[in-house]
Coordinates of C-alpha atoms in Angstrom, one line a residue:
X1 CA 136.9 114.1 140.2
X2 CA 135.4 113.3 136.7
X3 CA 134.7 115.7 134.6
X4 CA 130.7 115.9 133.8
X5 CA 129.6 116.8 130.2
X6 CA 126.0 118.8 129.6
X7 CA 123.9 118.4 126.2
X8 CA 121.4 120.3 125.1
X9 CA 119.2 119.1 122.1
X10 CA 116.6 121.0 120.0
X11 CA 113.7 118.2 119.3
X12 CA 112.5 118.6 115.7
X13 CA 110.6 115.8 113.8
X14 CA 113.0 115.0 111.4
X15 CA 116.7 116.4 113.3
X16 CA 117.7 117.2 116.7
X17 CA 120.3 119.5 117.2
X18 CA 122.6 119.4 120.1
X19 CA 125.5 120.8 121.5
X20 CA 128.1 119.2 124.3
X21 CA 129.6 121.1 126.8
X22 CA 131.6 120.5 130.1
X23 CA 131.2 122.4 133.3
X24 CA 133.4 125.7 132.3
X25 CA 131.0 125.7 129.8
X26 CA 133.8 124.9 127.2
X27 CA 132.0 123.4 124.0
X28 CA 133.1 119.7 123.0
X29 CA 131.1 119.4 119.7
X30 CA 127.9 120.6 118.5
X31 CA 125.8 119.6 115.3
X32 CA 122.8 117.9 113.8
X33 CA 121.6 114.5 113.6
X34 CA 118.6 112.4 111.6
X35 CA 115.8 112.0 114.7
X36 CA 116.0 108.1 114.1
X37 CA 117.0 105.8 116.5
X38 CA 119.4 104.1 114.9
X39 CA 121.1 107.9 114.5
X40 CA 120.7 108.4 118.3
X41 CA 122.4 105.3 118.9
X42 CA 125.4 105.9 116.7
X43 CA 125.9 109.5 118.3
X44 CA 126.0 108.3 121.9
X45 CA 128.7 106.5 121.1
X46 CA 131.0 109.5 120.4
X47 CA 130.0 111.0 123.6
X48 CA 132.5 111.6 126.0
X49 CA 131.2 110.1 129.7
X50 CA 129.4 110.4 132.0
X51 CA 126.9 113.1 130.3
X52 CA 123.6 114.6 131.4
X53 CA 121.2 116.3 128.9
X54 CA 117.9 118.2 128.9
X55 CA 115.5 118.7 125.8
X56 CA 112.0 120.8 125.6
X57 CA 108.9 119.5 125.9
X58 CA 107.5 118.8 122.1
X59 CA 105.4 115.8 120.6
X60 CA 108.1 114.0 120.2
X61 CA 110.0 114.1 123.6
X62 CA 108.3 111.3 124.6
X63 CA 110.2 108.1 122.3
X64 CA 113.9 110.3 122.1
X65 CA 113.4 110.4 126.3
X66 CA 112.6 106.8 126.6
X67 CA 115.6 105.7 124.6
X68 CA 118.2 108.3 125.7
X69 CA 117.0 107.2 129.3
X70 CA 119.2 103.9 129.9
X71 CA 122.4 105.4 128.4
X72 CA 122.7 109.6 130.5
X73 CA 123.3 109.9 134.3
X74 CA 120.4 112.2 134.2
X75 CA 117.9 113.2 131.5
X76 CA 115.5 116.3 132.2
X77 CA 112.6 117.8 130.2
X78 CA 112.3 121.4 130.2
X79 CA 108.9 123.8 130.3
X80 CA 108.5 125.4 126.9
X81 CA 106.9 128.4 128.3
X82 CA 109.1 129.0 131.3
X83 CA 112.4 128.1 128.6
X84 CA 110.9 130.8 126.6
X85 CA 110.9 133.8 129.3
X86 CA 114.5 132.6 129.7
X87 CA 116.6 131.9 126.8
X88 CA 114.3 134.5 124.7
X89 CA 116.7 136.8 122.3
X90 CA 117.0 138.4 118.7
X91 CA 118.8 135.7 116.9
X92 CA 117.4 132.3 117.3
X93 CA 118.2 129.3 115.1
X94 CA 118.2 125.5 116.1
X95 CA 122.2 125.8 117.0
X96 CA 121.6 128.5 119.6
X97 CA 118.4 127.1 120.9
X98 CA 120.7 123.8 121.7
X99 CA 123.6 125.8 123.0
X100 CA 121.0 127.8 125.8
X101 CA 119.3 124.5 126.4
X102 CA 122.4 123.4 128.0
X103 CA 123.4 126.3 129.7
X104 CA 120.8 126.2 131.6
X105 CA 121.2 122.7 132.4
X106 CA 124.7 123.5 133.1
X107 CA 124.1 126.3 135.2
X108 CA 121.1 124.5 137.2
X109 CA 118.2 126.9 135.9
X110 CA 116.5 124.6 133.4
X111 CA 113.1 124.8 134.5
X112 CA 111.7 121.5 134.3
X113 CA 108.7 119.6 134.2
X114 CA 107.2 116.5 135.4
X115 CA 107.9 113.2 133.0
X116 CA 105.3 110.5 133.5
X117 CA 107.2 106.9 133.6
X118 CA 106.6 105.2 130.3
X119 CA 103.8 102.8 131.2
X120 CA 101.5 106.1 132.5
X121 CA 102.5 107.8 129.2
X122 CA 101.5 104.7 126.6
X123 CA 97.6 104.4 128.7
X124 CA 97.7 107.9 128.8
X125 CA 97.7 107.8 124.6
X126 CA 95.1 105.3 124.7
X127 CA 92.7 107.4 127.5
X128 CA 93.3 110.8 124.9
X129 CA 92.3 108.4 121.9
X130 CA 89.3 107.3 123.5
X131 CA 88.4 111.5 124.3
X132 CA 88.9 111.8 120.7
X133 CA 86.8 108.9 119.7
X134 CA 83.8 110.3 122.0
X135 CA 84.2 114.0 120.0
X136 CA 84.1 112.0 116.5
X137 CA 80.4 110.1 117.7
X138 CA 79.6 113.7 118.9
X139 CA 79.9 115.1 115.9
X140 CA 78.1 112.1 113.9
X141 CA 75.0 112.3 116.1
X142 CA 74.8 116.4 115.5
X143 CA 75.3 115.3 111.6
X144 CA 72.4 113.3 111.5
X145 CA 70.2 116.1 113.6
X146 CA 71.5 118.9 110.8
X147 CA 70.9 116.8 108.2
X148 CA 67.2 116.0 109.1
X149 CA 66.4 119.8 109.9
X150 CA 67.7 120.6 106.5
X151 CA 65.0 118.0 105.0
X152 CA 62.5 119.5 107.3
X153 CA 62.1 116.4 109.0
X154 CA 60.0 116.5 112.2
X155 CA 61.7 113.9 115.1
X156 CA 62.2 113.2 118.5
X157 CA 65.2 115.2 119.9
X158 CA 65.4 112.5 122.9
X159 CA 65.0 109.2 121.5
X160 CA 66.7 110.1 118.0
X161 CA 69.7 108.0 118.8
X162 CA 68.0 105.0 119.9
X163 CA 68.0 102.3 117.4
X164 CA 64.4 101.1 117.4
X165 CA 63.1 104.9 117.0
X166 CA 66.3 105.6 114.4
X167 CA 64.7 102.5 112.4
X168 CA 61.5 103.1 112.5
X169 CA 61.9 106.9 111.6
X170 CA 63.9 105.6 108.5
X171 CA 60.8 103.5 107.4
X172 CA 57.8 105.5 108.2
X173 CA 58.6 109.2 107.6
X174 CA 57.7 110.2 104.1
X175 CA 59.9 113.0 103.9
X176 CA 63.5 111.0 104.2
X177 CA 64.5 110.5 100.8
X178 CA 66.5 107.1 99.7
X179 CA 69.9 109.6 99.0
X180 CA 69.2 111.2 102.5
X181 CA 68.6 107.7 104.2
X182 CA 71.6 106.2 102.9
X183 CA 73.5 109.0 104.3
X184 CA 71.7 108.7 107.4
X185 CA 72.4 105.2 107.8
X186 CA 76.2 106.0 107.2
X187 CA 76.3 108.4 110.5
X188 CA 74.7 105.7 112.3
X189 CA 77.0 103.1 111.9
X190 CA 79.9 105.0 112.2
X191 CA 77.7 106.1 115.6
X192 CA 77.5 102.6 116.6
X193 CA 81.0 101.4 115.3
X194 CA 82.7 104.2 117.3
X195 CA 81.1 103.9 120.4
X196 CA 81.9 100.0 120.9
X197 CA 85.6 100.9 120.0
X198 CA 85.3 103.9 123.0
X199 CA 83.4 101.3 125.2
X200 CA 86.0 98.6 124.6
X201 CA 88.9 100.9 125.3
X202 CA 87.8 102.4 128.7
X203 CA 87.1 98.5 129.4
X204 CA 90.8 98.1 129.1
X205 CA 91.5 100.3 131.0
X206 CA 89.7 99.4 134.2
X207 CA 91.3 96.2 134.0
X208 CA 94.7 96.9 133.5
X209 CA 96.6 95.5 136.5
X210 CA 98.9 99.1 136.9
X211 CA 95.5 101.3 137.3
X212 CA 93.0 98.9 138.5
X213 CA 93.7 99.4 142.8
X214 CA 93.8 103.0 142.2
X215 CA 90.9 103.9 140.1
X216 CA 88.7 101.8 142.5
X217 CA 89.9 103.3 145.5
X218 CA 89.4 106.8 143.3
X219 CA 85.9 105.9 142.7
X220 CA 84.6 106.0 146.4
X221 CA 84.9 109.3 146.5
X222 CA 81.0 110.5 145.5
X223 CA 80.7 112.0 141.9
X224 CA 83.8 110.7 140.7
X225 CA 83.2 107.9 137.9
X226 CA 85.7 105.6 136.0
X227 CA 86.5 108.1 133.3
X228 CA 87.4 110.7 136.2
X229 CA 88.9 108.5 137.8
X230 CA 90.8 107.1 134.7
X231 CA 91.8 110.5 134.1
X232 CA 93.3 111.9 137.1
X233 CA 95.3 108.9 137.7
X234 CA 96.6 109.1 133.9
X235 CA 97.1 113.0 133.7
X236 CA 98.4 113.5 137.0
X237 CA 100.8 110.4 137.3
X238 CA 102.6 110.6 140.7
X239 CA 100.3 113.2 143.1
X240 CA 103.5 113.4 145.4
X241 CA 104.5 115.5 142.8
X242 CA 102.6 118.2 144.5
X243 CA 103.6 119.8 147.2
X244 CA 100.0 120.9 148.0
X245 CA 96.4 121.1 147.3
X246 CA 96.3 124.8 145.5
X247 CA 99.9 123.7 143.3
X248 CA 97.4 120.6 142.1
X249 CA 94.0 123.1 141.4
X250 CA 96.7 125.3 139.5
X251 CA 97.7 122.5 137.2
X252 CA 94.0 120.7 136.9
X253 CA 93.4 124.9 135.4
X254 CA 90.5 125.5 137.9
X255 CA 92.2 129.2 139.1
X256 CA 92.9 132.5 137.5
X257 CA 96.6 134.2 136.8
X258 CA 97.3 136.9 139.5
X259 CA 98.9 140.1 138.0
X260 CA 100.3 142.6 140.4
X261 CA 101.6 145.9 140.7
X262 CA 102.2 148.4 143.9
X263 CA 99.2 147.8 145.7
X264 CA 97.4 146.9 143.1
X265 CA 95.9 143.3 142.3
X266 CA 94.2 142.0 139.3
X267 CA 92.6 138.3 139.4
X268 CA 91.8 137.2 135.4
X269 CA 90.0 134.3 134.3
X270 CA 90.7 131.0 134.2
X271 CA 94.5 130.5 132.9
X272 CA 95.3 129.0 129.6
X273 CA 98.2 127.4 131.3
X274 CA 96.7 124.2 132.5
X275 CA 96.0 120.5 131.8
X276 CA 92.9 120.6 129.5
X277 CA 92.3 116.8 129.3
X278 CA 91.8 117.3 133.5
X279 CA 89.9 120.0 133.6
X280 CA 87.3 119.3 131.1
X281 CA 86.8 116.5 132.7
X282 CA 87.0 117.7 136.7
X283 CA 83.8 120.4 135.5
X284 CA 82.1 118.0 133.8
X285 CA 81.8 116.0 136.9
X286 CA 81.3 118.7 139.1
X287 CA 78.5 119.8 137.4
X288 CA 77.2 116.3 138.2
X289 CA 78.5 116.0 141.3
X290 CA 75.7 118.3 142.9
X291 CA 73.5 114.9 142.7
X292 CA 75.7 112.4 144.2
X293 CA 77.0 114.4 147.5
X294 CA 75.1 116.2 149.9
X295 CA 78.4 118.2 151.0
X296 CA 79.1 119.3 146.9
X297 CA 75.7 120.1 147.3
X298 CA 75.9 122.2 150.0
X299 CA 79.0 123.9 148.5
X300 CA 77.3 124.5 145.6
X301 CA 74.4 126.3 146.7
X302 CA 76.4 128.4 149.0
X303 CA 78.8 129.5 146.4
X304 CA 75.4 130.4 144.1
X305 CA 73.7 132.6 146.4
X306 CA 76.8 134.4 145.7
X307 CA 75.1 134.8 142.2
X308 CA 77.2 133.0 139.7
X309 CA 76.9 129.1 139.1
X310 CA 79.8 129.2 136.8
X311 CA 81.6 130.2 140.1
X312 CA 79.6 127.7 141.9
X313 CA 80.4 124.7 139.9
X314 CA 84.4 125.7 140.1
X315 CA 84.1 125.5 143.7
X316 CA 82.8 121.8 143.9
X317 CA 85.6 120.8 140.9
X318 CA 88.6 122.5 143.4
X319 CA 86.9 120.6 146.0
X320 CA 86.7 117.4 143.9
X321 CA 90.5 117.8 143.2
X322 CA 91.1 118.3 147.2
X323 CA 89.5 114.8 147.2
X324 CA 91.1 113.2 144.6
X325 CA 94.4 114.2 146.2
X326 CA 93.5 113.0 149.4
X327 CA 92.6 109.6 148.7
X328 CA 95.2 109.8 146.2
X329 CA 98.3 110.3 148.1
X330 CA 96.6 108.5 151.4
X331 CA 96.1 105.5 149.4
X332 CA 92.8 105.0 151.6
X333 CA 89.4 104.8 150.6
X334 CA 87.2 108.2 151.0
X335 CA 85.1 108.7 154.3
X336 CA 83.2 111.1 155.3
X337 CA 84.8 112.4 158.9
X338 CA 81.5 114.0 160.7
X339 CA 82.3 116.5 163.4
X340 CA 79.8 117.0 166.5
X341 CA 79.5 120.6 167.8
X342 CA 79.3 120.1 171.3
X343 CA 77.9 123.5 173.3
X344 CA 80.2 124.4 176.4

C-alpha cells in the first residue's frame, strides 16, 4: 500500500511555513518558503508522493489553494476559529502552527470549511467591490449634506442628490461660496462617477452566463431583487452544502449563540460568527419585503404584536432564507402552494 504524506502550511503574506509528515506521524522535512509561485512550484517538486495538505483560512488562501489544487490528492481549508479551540497552547510560533495543522489533517480532526470553486470566488470579489463602491457614494452624499449644514445652508433633504435641484442650488443660493462650490461639485462627481462604475458592475453580473439561470429563477421569489439574489448565489456557492434549513439561517447570522449549563439555558444576540455580506443584505430586504408579499406580511405583523419589530423583521429574513433554499436546491421557480381547510 503506498505510503500517504500530510502537510501542514501556515499562510502568511510574504512565507508559508510547512511541515511534511507520513501517517505514524514521522516528520519528512519541515521549513519555510517565499509565498510566490514560482517558490511553490519549486517545493512541490521535492515532495515525496502522493501528498495531501490543509492550510487555515486567511486572505490569501484563496491563489496558494487554486495553484496547489492540480498537483495534491486532496487539499482542505481549515476554520480559523474551530483550529483555534483545538491546536490552542503556550508556545506558538509559525513552525508549530504548521506542525498541528497537519496533525490534525493526519489524524482526521481538521475542521474544515467550505471552499467556493474558483469562478464563484473571482464574481464573488467583484459582488464585495461593488458593496464597497455603494459605501464610498454613501459616504460622498452625507459629505455634501455636512458640508452644507456647516455653511448654514437651507436645502431639500429629498431632492438634494438630484442633478437639476443639485445645479440649481449651486447657482441660486447666496450662501455657497465659490471654495465651498468647488468642493461641492467634487462630491458630486465622484457621486455620479461611482455610481455608473456600481451600475455597470451589477450589470455584469446579471449577464454572466454561470449566474444568469440561477439569479432569475432566485428572483421569483417576492422581495428578493437582483442584488439579493446576486448575493446568495455568490456567498452561499453550492446550497447542498447544507444539510438543512436552520444550518443555512446559522451561517446567513440571523440566530443567537446558545450557552448552556445544568438546566440552565441562555439565548444571546445575534452571533458574530456569520457571513456579514448575507446578512446585511437578507435584513435589508426583509425589511422590504413586508411590501412585496402578503405571507411576509402576515409574518411580520404576527411576530410584532409580540412587541419587537427588530424581532419581526428577523423572522421574515429566516423565512426569506427558507425560500432562497428552496428554490435554490429545487432548481424550480417559487410558487405559492395554497392549502384549503376543508370542515369534516
Amino acid at each position: 500500500m503506498q505510503t500517504m504524506y500530510y502537510i501542514g502550511l501556515d499562510v502568511h503574506k510574504r512565507t508559508i511555513s510547512y511541515c511534511v509528515k507520513d501517517g505514524s506521524g514521522t516528520i519528512h522535512a519541515e521549513g519555510t518558503i517565499a509565498a510566490t509561485r514560482f517558490d511553490l512550484d519549486r517545493w512541490m517538486k521535492t515532495l515525496p508522493q502522493p501528498w495531501t495538505a490543509a492550510m487555515e483560512a486567511t486572505v490569501f488562501t484563496g491563489w496558494i489553494y487554486d495553484h496547489l489544487q492540480p498537483h495534491a490528492t486532496a487539499l482542505k481549508v481549515a476554520h480559523p476559529l474551530m483550529l483555534r479551540a483545538i491546536a490552542a497552547a503556550k508556545k506558538k510560533n509559525d513552525r508549530i502552527d504548521a506542525s498541528k495543522i497537519c496533525d490534525c489533517l493526519r489524524c482526521d480532526f481538521l475542521p474544515e470549511c467550505y471552499m467556493a470553486s474558483t469562478a464563484i470566488r473571482e464574481r464573488r470579489r467583484t459582488l464585495r467591490y461593488r458593496n464597497l463602491l455603494v459605501r464610498q457614494m454613501v459616504q460622498m452624499k452625507n459629505k455634501i449634506s455636512g458640508l452644507l449644514m456647516e455653511a448654514g445652508v437651507n436645502y431639500n433633504k429629498q431632492r438634494l442628490h438630484k442633478a437639476g435641484y443639485f445645479r440649481e442650488l449651486l447657482a441660486t443660493n447666496p450662501d455657497i461660496s465659490e471654495g465651498l462650490c468647488s468642493l461641492l461639485r467634487l462630491c458630486r462627481e465622484t457621486v455620479v462617477r461611482v455610481g455608473k462604475t456600481e451600475s455597470a458592475l451589477v450589470r455584469s453580473l446579471e449577464r454572466d452566463s454561470l449566474l444568469m439561470e440561477r439569479v432569475e429563477r432566485l428572483m421569483t421569489i417576492p422581495a428578493v431583487g437582483p442584488i439579493t439574489a446576486l448575493t446568495w448565489a455568490l456567498e452561499v456557492g453550492d446550497p447542498k452544502r447544507f444539510s438543512s434549513i436552520k444550518k443555512a439561517i446559522s451561517y446567513c447570522g440571523l440566530c443567537g449563540a446558545e450557552k448552556s449549563s445544568a438546566n440552565t439555558v441562555q439565548r444571546t444576540p445575534l452571533s458574530k460568527q456569520r457571513n456579514k455580506h448575507l446578512q446585511t443584505t437578507l435584513i435589508e430586504a426583509a425589511k422590504m419585503a413586508p411590501r412585496n408579499s402578503p405571507e411576509l406580511a402576515m409574518l411580520y405583523d404576527q411576530e410584532k404584536q409580540k412587541g419587537n419589530a427588530n424581532r419581526a423583521t428577523l423572522a421574515v429574513a429566516r423565512k426569506l432564507v427558507a425560500y432562497l433554499m428552496a428554490v435554490d436546491r429545487g432548481q424550480r421557480n417559487f410558487e405559492v402552494v395554497e392549502t384549503n381547510c376543508i370542515a369534516a
